[in-house]
XYZ file of C-alpha atoms in Angstrom:
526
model
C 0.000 0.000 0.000
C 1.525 3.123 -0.909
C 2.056 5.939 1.859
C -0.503 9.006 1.807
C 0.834 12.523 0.891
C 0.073 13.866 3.958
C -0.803 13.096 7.388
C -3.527 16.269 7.695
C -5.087 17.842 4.602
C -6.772 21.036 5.772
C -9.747 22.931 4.092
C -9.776 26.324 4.186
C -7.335 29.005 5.692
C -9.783 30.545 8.688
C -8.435 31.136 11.900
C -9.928 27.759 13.286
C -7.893 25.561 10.387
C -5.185 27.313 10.764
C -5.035 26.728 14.666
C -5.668 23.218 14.304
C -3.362 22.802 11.172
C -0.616 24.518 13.663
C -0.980 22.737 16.415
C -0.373 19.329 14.460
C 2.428 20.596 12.482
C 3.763 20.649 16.043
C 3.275 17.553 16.825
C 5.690 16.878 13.102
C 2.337 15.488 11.334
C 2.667 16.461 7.177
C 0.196 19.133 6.804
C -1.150 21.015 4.142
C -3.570 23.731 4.119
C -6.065 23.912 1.029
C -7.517 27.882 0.362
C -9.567 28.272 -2.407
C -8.776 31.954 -1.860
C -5.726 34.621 -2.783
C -5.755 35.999 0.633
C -5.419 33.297 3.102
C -7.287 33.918 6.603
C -10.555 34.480 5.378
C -13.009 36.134 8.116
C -9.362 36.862 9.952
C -7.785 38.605 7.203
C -6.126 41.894 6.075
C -6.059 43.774 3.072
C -4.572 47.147 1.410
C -7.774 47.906 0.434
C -7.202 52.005 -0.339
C -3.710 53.575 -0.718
C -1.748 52.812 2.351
C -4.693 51.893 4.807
C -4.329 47.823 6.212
C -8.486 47.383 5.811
C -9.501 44.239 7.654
C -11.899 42.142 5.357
C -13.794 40.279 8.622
C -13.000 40.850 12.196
C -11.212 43.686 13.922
C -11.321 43.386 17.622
C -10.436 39.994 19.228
C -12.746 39.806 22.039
C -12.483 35.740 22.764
C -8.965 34.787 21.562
C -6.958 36.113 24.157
C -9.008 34.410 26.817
C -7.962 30.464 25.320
C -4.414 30.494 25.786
C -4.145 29.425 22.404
C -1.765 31.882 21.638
C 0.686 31.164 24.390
C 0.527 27.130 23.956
C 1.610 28.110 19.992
C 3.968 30.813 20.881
C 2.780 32.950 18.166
C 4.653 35.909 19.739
C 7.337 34.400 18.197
C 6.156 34.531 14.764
C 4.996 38.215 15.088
C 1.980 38.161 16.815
C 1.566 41.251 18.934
C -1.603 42.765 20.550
C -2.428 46.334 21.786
C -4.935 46.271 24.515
C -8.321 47.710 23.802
C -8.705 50.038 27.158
C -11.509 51.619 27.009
C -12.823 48.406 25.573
C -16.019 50.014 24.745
C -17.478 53.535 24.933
C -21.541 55.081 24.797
C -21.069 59.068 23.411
C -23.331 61.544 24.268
C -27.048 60.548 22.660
C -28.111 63.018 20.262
C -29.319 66.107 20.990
C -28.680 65.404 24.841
C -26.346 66.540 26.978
C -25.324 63.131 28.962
C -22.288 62.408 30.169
C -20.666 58.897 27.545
C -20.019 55.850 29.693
C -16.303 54.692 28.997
C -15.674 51.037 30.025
C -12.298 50.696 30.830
C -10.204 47.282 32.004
C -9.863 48.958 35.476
C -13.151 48.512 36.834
C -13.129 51.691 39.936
C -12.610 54.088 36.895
C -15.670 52.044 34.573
C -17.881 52.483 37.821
C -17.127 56.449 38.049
C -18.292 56.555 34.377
C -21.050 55.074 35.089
C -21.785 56.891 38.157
C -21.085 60.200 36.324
C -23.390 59.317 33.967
C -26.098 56.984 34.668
C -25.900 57.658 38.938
C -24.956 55.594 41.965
C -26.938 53.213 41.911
C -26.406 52.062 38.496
C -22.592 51.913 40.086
C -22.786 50.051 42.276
C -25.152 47.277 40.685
C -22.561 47.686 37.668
C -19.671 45.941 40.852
C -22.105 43.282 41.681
C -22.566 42.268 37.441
C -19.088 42.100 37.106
C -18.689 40.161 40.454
C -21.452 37.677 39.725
C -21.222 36.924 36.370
C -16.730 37.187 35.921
C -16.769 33.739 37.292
C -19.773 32.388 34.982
C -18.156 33.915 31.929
C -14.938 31.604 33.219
C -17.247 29.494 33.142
C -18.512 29.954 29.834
C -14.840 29.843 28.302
C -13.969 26.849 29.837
C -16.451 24.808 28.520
C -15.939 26.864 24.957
C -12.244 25.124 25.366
C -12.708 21.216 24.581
C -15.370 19.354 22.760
C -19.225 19.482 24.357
C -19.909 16.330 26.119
C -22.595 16.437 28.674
C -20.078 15.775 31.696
C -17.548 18.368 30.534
C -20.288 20.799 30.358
C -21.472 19.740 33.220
C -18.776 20.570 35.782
C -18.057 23.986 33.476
C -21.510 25.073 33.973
C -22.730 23.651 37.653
C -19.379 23.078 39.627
C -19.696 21.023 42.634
C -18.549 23.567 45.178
C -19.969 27.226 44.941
C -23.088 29.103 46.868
C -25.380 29.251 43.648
C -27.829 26.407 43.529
C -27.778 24.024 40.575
C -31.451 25.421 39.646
C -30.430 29.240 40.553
C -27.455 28.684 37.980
C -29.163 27.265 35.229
C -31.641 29.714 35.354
C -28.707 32.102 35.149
C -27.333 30.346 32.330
C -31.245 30.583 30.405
C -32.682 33.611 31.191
C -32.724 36.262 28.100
C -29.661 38.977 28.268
C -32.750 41.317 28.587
C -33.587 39.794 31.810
C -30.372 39.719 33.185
C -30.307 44.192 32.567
C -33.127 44.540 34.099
C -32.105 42.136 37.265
C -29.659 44.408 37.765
C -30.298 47.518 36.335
C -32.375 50.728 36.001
C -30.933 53.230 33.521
C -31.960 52.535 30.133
C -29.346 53.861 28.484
C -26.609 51.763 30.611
C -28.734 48.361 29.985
C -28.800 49.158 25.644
C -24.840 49.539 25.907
C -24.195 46.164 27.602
C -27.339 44.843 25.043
C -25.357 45.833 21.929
C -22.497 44.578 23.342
C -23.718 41.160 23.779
C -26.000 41.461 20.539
C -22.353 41.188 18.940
C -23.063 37.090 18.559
C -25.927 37.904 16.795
C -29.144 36.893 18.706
C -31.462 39.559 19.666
C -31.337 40.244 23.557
C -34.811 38.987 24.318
C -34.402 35.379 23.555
C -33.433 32.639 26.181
C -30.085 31.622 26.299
C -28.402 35.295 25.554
C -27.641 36.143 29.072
C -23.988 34.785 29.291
C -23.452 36.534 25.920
C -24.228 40.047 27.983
C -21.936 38.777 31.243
C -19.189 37.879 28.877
C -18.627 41.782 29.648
C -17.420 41.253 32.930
C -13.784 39.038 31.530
C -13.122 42.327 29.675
C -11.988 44.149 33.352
C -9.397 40.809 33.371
C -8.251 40.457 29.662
C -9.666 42.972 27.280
C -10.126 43.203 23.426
C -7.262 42.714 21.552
C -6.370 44.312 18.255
C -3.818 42.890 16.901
C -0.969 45.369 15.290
C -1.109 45.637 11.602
C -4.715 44.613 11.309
C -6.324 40.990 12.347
C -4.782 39.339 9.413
C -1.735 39.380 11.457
C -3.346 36.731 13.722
C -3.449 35.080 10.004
C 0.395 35.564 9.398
C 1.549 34.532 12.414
C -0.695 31.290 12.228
C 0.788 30.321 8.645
C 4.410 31.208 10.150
C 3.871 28.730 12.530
C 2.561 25.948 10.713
C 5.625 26.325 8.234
C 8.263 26.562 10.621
C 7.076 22.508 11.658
C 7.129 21.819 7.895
C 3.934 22.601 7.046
C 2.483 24.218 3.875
C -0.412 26.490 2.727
C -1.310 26.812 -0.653
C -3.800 29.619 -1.856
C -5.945 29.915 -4.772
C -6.400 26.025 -4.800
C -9.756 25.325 -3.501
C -10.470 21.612 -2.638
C -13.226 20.373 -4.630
C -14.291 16.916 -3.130
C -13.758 14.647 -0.419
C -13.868 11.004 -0.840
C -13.035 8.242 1.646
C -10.410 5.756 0.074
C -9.087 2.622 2.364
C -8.367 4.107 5.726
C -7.723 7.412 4.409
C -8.844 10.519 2.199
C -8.729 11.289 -1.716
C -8.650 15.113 -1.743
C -9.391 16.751 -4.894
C -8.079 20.506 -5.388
C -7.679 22.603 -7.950
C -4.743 24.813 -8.546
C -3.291 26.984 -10.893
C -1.539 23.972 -12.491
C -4.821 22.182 -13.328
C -7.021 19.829 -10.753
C -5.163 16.848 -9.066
C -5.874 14.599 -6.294
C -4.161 13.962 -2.987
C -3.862 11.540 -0.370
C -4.273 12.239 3.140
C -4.816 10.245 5.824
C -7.219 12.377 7.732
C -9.074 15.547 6.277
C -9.306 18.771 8.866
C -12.287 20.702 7.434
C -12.528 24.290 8.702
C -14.607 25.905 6.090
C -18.795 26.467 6.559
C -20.463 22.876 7.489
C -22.611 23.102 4.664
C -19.401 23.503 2.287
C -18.079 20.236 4.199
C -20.895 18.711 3.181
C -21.242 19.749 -0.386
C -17.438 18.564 -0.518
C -18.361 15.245 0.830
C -21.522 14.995 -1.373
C -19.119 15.469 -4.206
C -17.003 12.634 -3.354
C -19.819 9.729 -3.231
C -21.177 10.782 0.580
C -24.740 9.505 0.297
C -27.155 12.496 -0.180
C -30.297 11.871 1.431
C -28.573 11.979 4.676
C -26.616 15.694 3.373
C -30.193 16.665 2.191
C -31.725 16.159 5.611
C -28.939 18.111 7.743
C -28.826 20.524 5.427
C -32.970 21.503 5.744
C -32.318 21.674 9.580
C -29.002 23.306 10.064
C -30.141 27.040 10.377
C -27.682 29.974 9.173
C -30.410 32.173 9.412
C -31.642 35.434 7.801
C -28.476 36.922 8.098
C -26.241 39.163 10.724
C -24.828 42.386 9.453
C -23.125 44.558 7.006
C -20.076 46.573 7.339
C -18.443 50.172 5.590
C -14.471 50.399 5.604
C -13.503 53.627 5.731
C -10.579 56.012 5.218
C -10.702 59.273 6.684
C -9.331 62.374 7.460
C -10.174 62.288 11.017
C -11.723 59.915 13.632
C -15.198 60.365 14.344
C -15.415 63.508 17.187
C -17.860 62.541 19.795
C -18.866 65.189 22.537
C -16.844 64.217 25.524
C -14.452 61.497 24.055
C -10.716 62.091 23.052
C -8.931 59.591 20.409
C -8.101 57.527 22.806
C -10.971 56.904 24.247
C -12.084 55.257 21.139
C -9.748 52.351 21.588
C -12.541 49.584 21.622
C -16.329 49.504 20.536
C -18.156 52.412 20.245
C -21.892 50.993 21.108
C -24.299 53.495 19.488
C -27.481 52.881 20.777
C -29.779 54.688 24.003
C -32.341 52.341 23.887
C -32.764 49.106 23.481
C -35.897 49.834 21.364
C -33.615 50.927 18.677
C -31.744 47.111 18.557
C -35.326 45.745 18.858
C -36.830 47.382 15.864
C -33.619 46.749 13.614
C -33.943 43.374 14.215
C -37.583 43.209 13.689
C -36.870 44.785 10.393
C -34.317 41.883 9.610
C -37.002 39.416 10.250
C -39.369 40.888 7.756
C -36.552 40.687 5.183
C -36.134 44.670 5.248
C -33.303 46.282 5.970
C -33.437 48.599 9.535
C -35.763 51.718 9.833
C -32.844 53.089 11.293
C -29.459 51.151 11.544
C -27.968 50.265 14.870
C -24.020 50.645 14.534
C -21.316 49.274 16.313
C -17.989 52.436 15.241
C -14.327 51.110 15.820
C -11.205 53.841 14.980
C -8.545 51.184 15.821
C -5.847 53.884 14.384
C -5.702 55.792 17.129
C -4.595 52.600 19.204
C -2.247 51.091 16.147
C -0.784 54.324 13.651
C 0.271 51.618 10.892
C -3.428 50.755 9.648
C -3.380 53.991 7.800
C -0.955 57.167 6.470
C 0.211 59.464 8.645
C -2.611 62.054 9.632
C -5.715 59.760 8.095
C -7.887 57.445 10.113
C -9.299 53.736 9.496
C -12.864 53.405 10.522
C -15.274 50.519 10.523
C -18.977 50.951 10.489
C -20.606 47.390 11.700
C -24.156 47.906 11.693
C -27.067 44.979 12.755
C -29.581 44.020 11.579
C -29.400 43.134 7.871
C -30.936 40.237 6.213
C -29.176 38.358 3.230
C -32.732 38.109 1.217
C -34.530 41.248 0.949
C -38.577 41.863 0.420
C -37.615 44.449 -2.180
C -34.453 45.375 -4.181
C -31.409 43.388 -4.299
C -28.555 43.609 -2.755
C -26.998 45.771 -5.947
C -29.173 48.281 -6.305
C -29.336 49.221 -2.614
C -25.762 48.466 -1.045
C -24.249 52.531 -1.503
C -27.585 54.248 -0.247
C -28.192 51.845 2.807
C -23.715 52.644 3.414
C -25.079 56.317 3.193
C -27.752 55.723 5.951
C -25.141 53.868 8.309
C -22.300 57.275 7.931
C -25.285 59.411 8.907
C -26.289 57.556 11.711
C -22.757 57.580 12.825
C -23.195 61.192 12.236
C -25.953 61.786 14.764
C -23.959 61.292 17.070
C -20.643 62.326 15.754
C -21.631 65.841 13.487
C -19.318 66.499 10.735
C -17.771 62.711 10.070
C -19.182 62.507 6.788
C -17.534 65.337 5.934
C -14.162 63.317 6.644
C -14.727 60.321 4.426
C -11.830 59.770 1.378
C -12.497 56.197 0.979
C -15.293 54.003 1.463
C -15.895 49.835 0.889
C -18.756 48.419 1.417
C -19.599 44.717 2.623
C -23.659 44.013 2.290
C -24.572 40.647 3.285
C -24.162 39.296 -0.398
C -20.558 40.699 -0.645
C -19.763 38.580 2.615
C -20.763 35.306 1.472
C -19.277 36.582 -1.487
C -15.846 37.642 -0.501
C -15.277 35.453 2.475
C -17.121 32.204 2.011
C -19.720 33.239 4.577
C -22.999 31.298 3.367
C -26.137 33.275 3.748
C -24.172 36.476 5.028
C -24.017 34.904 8.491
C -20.145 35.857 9.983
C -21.807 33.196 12.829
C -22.100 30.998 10.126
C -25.039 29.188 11.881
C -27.623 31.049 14.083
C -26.012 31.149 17.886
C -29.462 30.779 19.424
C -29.341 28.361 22.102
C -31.142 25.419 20.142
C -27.726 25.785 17.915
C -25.253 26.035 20.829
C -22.908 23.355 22.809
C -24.296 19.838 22.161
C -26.920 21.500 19.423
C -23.744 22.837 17.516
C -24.557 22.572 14.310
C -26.680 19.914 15.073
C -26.575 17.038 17.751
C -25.091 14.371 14.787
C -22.431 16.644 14.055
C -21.928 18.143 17.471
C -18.591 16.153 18.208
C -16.703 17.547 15.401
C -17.141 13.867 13.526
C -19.680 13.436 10.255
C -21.133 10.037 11.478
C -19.533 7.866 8.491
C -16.870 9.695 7.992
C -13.787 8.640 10.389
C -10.652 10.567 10.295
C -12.658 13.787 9.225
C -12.825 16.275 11.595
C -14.978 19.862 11.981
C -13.821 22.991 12.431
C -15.177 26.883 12.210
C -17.656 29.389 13.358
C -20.700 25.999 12.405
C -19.092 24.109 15.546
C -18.888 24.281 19.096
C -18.444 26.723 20.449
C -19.317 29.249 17.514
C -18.511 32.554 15.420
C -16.192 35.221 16.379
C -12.770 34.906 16.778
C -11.976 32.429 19.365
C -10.045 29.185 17.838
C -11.190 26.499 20.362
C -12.941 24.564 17.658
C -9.220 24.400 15.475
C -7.695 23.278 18.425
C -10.712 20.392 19.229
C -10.540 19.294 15.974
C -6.638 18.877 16.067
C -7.391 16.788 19.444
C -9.713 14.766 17.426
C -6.973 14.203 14.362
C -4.021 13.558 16.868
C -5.774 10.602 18.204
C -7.096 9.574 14.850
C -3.536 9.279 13.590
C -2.050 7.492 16.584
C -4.911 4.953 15.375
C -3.704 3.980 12.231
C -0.242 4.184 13.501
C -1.330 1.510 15.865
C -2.971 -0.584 13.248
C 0.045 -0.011 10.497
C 1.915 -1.616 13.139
């Protein structure tokens, strides 16, 4: 029997495949890394996308990362990887045509609770100290059992440890209960409960529903580790990942997309096609990091019987979409009453009310874009100068609710006018930015799936509601990180435990998976 190519073939170049791909190039596997794109990172990723500006194509600040230890266990410092810490790591301005003190959340939490005092009252304080102190652990929690694959007994002892004062039934309730619920547990001020809403509204669920409440206490790990931005854009996460894998021996090859996955023997027949023309190579175990429902197409491709494909594709749910987003070079950062540069070193959260988030996402459920755009403004150049020329500013303009399929129009036809809407709602509350605009790309929820393989416009790739979370992740079959069928295969990305943004747990799980996988057939070459 002839000896496979390569121990690992990986699919796709995301931040997950890359993690995994690193961490077995580590271990001296033969790894190769499959990207059907130029620019290898996708959602992660960096581009010169106007004269001198480093425009990130996905994510900008790296909220979960920096909590895994992933970093540290890879030693990507070594390969370049530095962060600046986002502190503040979020800011409210002044509300239009008010005269309110912004609240400015900073790592140290005394000065967060004087901003909040200064602006929202005492009260609001001092129940801000007992969110942070109550829910700090449970976000732990939360990250712990985000760290290894979701069986019921690791989740278990994440979620309800043994020793503590909170009740089993007191926790999961906890765990359950809408973000909404948990604000107004705690809180009074309105304009204090939309901030920490948005904030949390970053996965992509809507406040209200059950299951959202750890998403809104996640806030209280930013006073440990905050936000990260890493310098040079987020593609440098990217670089330093590829850096890595090569410096164990491993390659990554872009513009070759892999076009099918077939089981052969005890191994893989990987299909990809390059600028040489369309070959096939062996592996003996496939890492698949791109969208599920890509894996699955693959897989379909490569004689994986359909009806069962067919069935998990009608009930995995991306979803009618997140977000879009404007890139934009400007002359100056946005001027908010109250806020220097540098207070604008994490997310500015523009919203009073959470009846603003509510109606935008309303709108998204009818299949219409918002009445009136809820926007999430990040100016990461005053924190990192090299993004953009000397004396110009790099902006991003993330704004929920947008759906992928629209009631009227398409995407097209509507993309620069509804870009036009999110600068002047940016402009309520920061008069004059427009006026400072030079450059200006726009992502709709087409362009995403487009441009970065995100199906559906969904940067979650699948919905994070709770159905879709932990053992639910994408679905209970596929939960694991295995296709049932399949062996040697394993799942990585946003579609698995434990989800979208930029965390990496799930590239590191499935290079777990693979690790033992290969000491299998070592075992039975033997």
């Amino acid at each position: 029997m002839s000896t496979p190519e390569l121990d690992v073939a990986v699919v796709g170049s995301g931040h997950n495949a890359l993690i995994g791909a690193a961490y077995l190039a580590a271990r001296g596997r033969r790894i190769s890394v499959f990207e059907a794109d130029t620019v290898p990172g996708g959602a992660v990723s960096t581009v010169e996308r106007f004269p001198g500006y480093r425009v990130d194509r996905g994510s900008s600040a790296h909220l979960m990362f920096r909590h895994t230890g992933i970093a540290e266990e890879l030693a990507l410092a070594d390969h370049g990887l530095r962060y600046l810490d986002c502190d503040p790591w979020a800011f409210v301005p002044t509300p239009p045509g008010t005269s309110l003190p912004p609240i400015v959340f900073r790592v140290d939490l005394d000065a967060t609770a004087e901003s909040i005092a200064a602006a929202c009252g005492a009260r609001e304080a001092a129940a801000y100290r007992r969110f942070v102190a109550d829910w700090a652990p449970r976000a732990r929690a939360t990250m712990t059992a985000f760290g290894a694959g979701p069986t019921a007994a690791r989740l278990g002892r994440a979620f309800w440890p043994t020793k503590g004062s909170d009740s089993v039934a007191g926790l999961s309730r906890s765990y359950l209960a809408s973000g909404d619920a948990l604000l107004d547990e705690y809180f009074d001020d309105e304009r204090l409960k939309a901030a920490l809403a948005w904030f949390g509204a970053q996965s992509g669920p809507a406040m209200s529903e059950p299951g959202t409440a750890p998403m809104v206490g996640f806030a209280a790990l930013m006073h440990t580790v905050p936000p990260g931005r890493a310098v040079g854009g987020s593609g440098a996460l990217t670089s330093a990942l590829i850096s890595r894998i090569e410096s164990g021996g491993g390659t990554v090859e872009l513009g070759t997309p892999v076009t099918a996955l077939r089981r052969a023997g005890r191994g893989w027949r990987v299909t990809v096609t390059g600028p040489d023309g369309t070959r096939t190579v062996s592996a003996r175990t496939v890492l698949a990091g791109c969208h599920v429902l890509t894996t699955l197409d693959l897989l379909g491709r490569g004689g994986y019987p359909g009806e069962r494909i067919d069935r998990w594709r009608r009930r995995i749910q991306v979803g009618p979409g997140v977000g879009m987003v404007v890139r934009l070079g400007t002359t100056a950062p946005p001027e908010f009453d109250g806020l220097t540069l540098a207070d604008q070193s994490g997310l500015g959260l523009l919203t009073a009310d959470r009846g603003h988030l509510a109606r935008a996402r309303g709108d998204m459920l009818a299949a219409d874009p918002p009445r009136r755009p809820a926007v999430l403004a990040m100016t990461f150049s005053g924190l990192d100068p090299s993004i953009a020329p000397a004396g110009r500013h790099n902006t991003t303009l993330w704004a929920q609710w947008y759906p992928y399929t629209l009631t009227r129009d398409d995407w097209p036809a509507i993309a620069e006018a509804e870009a036009d809407r999110i600068v002047a709602e940016t402009q309520r509350w920061a008069p004059g930015f427009a006026d400072t605009i030079e450059h200006r790309y726009v992502q709709t929820p087409a362009n995403l799936e487009s441009e970065l393989g995100l199906i559906g416009g969904n940067v979650m790739h699948v919905e994070m509601a709770l159905h879709n979370m932990l053992l639910f992740r994408p679905l209970p079959e596929l939960a694991g990180g295995r296709v049932p069928g399949a062996p040697g295969l394993a799942l990585a990305g946003a579609s698995m435990h434990p989800g979208g943004g930029v965390n990496g747990s799930s590239g590191r799980i499935a290079a777990r998976l693979l690790a033992r996988d290969l000491r299998g057939l070592a075992r039975w070459r033997s």
